[in-house]
mmCIF file of C-alpha atoms and ligand atoms in Angstrom:
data_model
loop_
_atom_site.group_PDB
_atom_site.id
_atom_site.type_symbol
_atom_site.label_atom_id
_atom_site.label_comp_id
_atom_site.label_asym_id
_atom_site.label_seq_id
_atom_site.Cartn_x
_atom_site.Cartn_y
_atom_site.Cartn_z
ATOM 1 C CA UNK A 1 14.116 -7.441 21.022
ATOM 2 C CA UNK A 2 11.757 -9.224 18.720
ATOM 3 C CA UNK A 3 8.416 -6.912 18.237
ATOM 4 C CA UNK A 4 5.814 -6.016 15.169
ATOM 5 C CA UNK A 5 6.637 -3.799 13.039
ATOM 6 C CA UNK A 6 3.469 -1.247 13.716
ATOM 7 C CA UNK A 7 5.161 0.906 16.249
ATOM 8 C CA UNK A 8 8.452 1.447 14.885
ATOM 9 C CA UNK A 9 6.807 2.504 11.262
ATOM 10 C CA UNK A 10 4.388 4.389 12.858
ATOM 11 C CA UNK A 11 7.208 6.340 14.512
ATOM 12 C CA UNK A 12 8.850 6.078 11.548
ATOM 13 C CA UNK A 13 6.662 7.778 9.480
ATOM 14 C CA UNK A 14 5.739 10.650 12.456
ATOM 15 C CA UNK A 15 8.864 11.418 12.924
ATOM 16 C CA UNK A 16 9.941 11.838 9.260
ATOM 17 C CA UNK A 17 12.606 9.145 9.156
ATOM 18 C CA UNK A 18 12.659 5.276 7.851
ATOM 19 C CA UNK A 19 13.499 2.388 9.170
ATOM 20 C CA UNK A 20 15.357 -0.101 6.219
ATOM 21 C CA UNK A 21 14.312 -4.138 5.705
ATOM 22 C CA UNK A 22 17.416 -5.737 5.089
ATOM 23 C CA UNK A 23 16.914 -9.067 3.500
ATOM 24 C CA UNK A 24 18.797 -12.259 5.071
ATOM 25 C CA UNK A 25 20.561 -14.549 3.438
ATOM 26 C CA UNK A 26 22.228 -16.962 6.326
ATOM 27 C CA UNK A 27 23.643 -16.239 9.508
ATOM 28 C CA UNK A 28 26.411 -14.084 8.160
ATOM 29 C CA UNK A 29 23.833 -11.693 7.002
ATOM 30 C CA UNK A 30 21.215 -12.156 10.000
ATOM 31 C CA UNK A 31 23.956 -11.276 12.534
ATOM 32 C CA UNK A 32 25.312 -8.250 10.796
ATOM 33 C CA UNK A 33 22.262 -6.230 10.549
ATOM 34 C CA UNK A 34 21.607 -7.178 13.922
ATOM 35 C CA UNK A 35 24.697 -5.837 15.502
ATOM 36 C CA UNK A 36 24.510 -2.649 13.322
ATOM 37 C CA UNK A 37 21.275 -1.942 14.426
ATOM 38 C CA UNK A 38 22.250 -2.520 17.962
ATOM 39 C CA UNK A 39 25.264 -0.256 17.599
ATOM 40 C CA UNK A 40 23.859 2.253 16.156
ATOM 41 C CA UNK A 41 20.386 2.078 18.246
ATOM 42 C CA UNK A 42 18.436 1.898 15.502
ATOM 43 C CA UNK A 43 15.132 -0.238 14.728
ATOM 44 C CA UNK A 44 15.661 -2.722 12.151
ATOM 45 C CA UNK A 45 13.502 -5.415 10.094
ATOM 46 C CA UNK A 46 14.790 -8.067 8.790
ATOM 47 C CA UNK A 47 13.501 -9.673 5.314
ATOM 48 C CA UNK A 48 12.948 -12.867 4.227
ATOM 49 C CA UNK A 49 11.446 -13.567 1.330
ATOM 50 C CA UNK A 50 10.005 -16.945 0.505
ATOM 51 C CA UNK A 51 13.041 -18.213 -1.925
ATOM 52 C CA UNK A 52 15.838 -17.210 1.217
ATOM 53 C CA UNK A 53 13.146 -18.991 3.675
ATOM 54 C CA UNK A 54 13.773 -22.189 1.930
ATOM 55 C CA UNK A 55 17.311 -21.382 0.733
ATOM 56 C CA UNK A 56 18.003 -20.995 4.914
ATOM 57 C CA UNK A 57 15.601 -24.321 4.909
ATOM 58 C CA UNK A 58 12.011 -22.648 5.748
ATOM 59 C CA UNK A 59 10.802 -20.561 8.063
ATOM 60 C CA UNK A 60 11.225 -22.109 11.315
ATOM 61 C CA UNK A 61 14.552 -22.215 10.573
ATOM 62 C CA UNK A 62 14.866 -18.918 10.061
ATOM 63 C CA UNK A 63 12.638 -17.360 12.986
ATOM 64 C CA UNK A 64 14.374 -19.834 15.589
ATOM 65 C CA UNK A 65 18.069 -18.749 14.619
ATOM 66 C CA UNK A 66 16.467 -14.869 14.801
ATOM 67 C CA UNK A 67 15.323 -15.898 17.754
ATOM 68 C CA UNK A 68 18.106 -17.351 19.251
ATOM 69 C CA UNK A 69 20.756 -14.501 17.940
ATOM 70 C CA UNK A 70 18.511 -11.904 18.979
ATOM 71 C CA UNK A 71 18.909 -13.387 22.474
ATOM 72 C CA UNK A 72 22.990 -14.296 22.529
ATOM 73 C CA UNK A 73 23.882 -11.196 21.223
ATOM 74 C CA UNK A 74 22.105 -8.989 24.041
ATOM 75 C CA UNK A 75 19.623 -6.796 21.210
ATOM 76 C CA UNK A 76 17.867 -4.568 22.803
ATOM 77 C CA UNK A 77 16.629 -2.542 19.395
ATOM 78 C CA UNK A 78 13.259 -3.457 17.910
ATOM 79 C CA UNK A 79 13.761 -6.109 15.091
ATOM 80 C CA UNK A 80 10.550 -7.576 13.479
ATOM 81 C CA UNK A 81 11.108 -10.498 11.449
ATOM 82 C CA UNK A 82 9.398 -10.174 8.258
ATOM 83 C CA UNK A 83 8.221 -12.454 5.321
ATOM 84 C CA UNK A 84 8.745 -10.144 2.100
ATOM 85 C CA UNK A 85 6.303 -10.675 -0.927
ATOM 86 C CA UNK A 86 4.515 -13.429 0.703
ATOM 87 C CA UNK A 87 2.047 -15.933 -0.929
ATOM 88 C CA UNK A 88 -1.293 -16.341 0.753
ATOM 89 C CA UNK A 89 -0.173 -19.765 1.939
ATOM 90 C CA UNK A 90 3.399 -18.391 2.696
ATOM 91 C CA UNK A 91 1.980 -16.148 4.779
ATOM 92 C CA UNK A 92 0.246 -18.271 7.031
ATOM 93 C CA UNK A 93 3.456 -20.467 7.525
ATOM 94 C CA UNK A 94 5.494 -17.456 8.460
ATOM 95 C CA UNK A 95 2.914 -16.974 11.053
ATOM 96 C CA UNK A 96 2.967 -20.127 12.185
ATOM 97 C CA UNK A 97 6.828 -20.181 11.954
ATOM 98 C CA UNK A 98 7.017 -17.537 14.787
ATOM 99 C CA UNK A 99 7.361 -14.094 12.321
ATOM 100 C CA UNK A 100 6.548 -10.982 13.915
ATOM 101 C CA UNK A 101 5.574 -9.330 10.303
ATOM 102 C CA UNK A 102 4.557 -10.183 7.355
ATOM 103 C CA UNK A 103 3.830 -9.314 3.677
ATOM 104 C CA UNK A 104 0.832 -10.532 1.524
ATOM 105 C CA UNK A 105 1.898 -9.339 -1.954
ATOM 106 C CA UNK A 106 -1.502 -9.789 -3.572
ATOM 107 C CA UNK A 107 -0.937 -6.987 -6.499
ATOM 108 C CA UNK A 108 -0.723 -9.367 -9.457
ATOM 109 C CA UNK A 109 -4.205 -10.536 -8.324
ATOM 110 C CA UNK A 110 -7.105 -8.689 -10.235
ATOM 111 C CA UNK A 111 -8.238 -5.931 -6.975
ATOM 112 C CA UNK A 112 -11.240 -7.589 -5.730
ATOM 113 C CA UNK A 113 -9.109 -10.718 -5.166
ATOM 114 C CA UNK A 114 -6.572 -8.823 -3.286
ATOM 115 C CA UNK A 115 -8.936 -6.910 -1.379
ATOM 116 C CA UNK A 116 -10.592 -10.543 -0.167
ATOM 117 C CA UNK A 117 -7.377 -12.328 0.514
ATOM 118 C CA UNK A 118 -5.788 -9.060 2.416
ATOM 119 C CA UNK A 119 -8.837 -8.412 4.555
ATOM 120 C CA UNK A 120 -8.462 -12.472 5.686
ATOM 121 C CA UNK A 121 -4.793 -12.152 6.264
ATOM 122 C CA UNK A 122 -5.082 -8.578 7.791
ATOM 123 C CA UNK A 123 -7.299 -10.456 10.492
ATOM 124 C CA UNK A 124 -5.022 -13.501 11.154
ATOM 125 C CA UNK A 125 -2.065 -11.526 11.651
ATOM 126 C CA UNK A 126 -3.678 -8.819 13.801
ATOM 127 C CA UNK A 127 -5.396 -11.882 15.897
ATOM 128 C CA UNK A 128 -1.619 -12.800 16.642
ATOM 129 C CA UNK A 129 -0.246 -9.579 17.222
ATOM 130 C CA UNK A 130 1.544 -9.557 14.001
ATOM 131 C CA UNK A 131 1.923 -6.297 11.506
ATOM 132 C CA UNK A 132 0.782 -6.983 7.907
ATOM 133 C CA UNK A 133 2.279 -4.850 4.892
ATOM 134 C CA UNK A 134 0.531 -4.966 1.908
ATOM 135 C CA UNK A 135 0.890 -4.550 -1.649
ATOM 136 C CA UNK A 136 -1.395 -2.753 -4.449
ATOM 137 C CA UNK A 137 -1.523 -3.193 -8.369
ATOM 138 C CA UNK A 138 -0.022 -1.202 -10.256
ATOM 139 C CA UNK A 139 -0.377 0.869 -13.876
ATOM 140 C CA UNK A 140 2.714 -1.204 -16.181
ATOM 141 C CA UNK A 141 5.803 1.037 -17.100
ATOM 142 C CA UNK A 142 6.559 -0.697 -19.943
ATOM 143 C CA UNK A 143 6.871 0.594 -23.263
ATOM 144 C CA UNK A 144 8.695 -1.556 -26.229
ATOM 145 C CA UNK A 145 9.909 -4.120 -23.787
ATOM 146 C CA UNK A 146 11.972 -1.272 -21.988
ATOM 147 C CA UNK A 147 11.033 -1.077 -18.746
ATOM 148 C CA UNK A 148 12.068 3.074 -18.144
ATOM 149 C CA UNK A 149 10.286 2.789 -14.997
ATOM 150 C CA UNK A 150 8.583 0.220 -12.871
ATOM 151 C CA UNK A 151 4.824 0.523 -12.209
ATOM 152 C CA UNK A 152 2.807 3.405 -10.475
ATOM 153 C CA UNK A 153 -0.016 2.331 -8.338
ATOM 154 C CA UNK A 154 -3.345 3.567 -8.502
ATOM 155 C CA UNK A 155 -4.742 5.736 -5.469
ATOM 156 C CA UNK A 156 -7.924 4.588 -5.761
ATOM 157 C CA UNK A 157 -6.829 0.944 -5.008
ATOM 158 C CA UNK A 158 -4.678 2.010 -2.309
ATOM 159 C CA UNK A 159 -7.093 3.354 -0.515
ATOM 160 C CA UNK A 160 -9.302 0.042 -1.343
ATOM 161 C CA UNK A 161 -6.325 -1.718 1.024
ATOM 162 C CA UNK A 162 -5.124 0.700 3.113
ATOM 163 C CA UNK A 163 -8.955 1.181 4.616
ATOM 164 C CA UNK A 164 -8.613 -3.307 5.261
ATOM 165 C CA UNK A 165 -6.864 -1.946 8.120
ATOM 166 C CA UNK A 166 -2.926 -3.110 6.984
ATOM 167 C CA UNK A 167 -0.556 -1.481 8.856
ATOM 168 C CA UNK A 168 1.884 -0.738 6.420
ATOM 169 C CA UNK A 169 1.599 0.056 2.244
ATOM 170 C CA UNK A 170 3.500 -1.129 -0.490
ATOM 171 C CA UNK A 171 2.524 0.957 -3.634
ATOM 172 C CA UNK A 172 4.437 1.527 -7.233
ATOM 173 C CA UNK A 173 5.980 4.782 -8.096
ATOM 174 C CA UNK A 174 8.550 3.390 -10.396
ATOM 175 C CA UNK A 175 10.713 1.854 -8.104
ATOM 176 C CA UNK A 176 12.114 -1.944 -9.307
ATOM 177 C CA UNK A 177 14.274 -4.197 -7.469
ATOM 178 C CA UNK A 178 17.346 -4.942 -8.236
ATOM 179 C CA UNK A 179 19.765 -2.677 -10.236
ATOM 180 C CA UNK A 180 18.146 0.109 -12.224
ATOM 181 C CA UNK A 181 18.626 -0.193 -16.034
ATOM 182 C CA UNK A 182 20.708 3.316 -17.381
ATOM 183 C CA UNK A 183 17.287 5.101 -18.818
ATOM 184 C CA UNK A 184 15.606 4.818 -15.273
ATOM 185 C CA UNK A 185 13.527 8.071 -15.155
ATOM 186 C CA UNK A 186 13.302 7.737 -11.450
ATOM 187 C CA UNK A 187 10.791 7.813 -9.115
ATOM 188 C CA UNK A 188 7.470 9.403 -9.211
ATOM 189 C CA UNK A 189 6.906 11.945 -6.829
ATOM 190 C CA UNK A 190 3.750 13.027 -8.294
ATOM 191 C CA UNK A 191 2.388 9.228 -7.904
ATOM 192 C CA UNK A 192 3.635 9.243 -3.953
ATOM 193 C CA UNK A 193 2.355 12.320 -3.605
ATOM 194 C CA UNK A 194 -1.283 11.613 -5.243
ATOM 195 C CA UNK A 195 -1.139 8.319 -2.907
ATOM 196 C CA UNK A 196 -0.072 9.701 -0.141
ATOM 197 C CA UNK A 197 -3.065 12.650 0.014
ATOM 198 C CA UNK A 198 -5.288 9.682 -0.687
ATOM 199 C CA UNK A 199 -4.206 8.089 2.329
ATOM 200 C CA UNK A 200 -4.398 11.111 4.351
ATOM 201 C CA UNK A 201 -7.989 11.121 3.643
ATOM 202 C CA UNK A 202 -9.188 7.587 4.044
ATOM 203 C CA UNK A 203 -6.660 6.491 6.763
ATOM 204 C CA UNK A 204 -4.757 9.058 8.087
ATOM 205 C CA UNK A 205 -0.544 8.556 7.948
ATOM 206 C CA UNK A 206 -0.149 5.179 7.341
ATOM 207 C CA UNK A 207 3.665 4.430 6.535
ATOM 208 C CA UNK A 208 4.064 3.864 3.304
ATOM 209 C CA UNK A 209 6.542 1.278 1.812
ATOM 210 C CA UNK A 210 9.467 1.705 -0.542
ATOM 211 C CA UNK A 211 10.392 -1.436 -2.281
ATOM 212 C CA UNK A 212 13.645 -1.664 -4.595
ATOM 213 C CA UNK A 213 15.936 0.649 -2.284
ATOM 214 C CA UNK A 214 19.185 -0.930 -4.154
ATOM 215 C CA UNK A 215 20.407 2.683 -6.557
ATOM 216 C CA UNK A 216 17.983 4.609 -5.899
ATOM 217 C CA UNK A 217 19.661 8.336 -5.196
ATOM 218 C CA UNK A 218 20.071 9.732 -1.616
ATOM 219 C CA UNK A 219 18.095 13.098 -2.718
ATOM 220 C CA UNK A 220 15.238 11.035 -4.007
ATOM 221 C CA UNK A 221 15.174 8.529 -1.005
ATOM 222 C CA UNK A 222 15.258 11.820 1.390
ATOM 223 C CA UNK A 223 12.319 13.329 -0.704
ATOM 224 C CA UNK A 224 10.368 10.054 -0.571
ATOM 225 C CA UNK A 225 10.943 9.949 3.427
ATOM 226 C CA UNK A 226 9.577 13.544 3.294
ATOM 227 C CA UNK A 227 6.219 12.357 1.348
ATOM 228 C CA UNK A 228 5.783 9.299 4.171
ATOM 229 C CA UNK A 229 7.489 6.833 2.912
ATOM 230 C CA UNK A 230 8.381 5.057 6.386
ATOM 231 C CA UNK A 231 9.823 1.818 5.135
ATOM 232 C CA UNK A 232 12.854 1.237 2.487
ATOM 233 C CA UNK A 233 13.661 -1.725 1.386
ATOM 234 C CA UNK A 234 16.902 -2.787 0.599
ATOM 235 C CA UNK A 235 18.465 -6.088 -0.532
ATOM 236 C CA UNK A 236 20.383 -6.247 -3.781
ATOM 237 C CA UNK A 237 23.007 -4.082 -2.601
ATOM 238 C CA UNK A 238 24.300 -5.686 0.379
ATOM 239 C CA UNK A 239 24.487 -8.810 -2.139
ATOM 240 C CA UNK A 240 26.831 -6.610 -4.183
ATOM 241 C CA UNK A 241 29.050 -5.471 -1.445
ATOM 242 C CA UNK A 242 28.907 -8.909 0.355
ATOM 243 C CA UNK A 243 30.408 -10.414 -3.335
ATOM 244 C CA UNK A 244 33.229 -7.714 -4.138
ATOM 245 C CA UNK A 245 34.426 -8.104 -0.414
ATOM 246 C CA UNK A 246 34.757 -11.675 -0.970
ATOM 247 C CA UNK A 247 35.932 -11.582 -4.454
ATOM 248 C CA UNK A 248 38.717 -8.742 -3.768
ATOM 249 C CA UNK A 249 39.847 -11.404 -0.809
ATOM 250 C CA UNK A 250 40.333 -13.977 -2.672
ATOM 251 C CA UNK A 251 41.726 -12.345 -5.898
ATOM 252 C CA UNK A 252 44.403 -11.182 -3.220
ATOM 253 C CA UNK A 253 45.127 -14.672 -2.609
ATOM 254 C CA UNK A 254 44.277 -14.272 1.331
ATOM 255 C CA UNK A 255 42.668 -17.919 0.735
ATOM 256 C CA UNK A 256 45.690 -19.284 0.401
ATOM 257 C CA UNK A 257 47.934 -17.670 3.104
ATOM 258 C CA UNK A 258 47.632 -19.522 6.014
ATOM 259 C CA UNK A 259 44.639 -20.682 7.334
ATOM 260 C CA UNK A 260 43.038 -17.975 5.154
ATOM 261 C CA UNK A 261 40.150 -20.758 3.781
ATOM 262 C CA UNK A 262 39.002 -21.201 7.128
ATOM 263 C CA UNK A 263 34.900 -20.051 6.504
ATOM 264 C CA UNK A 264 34.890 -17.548 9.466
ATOM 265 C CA UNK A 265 38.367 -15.486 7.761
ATOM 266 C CA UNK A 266 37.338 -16.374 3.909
ATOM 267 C CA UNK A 267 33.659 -14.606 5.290
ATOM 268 C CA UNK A 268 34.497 -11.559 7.239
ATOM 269 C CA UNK A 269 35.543 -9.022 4.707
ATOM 270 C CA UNK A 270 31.584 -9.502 3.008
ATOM 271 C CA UNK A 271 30.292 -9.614 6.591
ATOM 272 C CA UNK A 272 31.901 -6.220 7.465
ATOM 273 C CA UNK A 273 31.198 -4.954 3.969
ATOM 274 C CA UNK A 274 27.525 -5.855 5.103
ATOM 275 C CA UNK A 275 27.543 -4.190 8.436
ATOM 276 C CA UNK A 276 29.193 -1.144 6.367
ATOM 277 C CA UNK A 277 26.264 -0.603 3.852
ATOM 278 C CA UNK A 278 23.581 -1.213 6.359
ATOM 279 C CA UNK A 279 25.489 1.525 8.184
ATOM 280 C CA UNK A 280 25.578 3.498 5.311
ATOM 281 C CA UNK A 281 21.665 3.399 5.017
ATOM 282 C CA UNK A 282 20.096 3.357 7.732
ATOM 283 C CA UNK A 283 22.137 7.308 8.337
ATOM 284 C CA UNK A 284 20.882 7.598 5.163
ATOM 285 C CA UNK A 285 16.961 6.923 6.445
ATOM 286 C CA UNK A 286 17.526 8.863 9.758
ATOM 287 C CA UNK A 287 16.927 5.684 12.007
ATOM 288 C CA UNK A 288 19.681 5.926 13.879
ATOM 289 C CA UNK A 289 19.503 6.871 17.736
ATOM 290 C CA UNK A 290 15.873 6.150 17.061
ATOM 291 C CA UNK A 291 15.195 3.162 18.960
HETATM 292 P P1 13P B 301 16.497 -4.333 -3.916
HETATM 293 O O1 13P B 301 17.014 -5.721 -4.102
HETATM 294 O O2 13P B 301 16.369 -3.607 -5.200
HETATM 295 O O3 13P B 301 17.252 -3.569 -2.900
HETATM 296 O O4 13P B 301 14.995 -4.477 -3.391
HETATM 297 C C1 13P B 301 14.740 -5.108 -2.173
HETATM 298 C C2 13P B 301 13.284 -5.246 -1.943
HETATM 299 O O5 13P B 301 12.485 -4.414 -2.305
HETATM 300 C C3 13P B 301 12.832 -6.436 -1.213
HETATM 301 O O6 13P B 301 11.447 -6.515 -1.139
#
């Protein structure tokens, strides 16, 4: 079932849980989360971020296969489909596309701007019923070109978004995306926490977002959840899981046994690998049963 992504985070973050953003890459990807989600009744959101948008050639592309799958396969589980890090002019073609969520990453933009071109978004998407996630600037964790720890976001400038009325927040506290580099000091509790008692003042619990869920260790991904984090996003690691699977199938030669090269046998070990790690997390979060 194809909603916003306001109620289930707001849930979410009430009820102490997450629910994960799986990016998708093609259909292989699309229709495994789905059917995890559905089997393990969980809400789900689906990512796309604007490189996979026109990898899966652009967004209506993308929200009319959603569409369609959410349809054939019978899902009855929330999904929102969600433009990740989205351009100001991405975002309005995701809306016009047919997303139900989407993200205006405006942090590399100097506040003010990001404050101007998230209250204008913020409005279109709410006009439409869409959610809107946002994203604030950030203090640089980088010291002798090693990056020990991705940025922290400042409270201040949280607050300077959250109050625009966005409906989810994406803020820095040393999280990156992709794999973390050996000397990652981890996340910074003291950051969430700093934002998160900001937030309680100007806005009340609004969910807050985790970016860069790939490695990051259950204890510290249950101790974010406890702080209001609401959101975790995950991508990189179903990649990783998706390319051993294959790689281990054909290393085994399976390719070559029969009609092992046809797509649909030389894909399922990734696709199940997929359906396994989305598994895997969203227990993790505590979404499951919850939808
Ligand atoms: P990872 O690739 O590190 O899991 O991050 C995903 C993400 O944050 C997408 O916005």
């Amino acid at each position: 079932m194809l909603v916003n992504a306001k109620e289930m985070l707001d849930k979410a973050r009430a009820g102490k849980y997450a629910v994960g953003q799986f990016n998708i890459n093609n259909l292989e990807w699309t229709k495994a989360v789905l059917l995890t989600a559905q089997e393990l009744n969980s809400p789900v959101i689906l990512g796309v971020s604007e490189g996979a948008g026109k990898y899966m050639c652009g967004f209506e592309t993308v929200a009319a296969m959603v569409a369609a799958m959410d349809k054939s396969l019978g899902i009855t589980v929330p999904v929102a489909l969600h433009l990740d890090h989205g351009t100001y002019e991405g975002c309005y073609k995701a809306i016009k596309a047919g997303f139900t969520s989407i993200m205006f990453d405006g942090s590399h933009f100097p506040i003010d701007e990001n404050v101007a071109k998230t209250t204008e978004l913020t409005n279109a998407a709410h006009g439409l019923g869409l959610s809107i996630e946002a994203e604030v600037g950030a203090i640089g964790g980088e010291e002798d070109g090693v990056i020990g720890r991705g940025e922290c976001a400042d409270p201040e400038e949280c607050a300077r978004i959250a109050v625009l009325g966005v409906d989810f927040l994406a803020a820095g506290i040393g999280n990156i995306h992709g794999v973390y580099p050996d000397n990652w000091e981890g996340l910074s509790f003291e950051t969430l926490d700093s934002i998160n008692k900001k937030m309680l003042e100007c806005v009340g619990e609004i969910p807050l977002v985790l970016h860069g869920g790939t490695g990051i260790h259950d204890d510290q991904i249950t101790m974010a959840i406890s702080l209001g984090v609401a959101k975790i996003n995950v991508n990189t690691e179903c990649q990783l899981v998706f390319a051993d699977a294959t790689r281990g199938y054909i290393e085994a030669g399976k390719d070559k046994q029969g009609k092992g090269f046809d797509p649909r046998k030389l894909l399922a070990p990734g696709f199940e690998a997929i359906k396994a790690k989305v598994k895997e997390k969203m227990e993790l979060f505590g979404s499951v049963g919850k939808a």
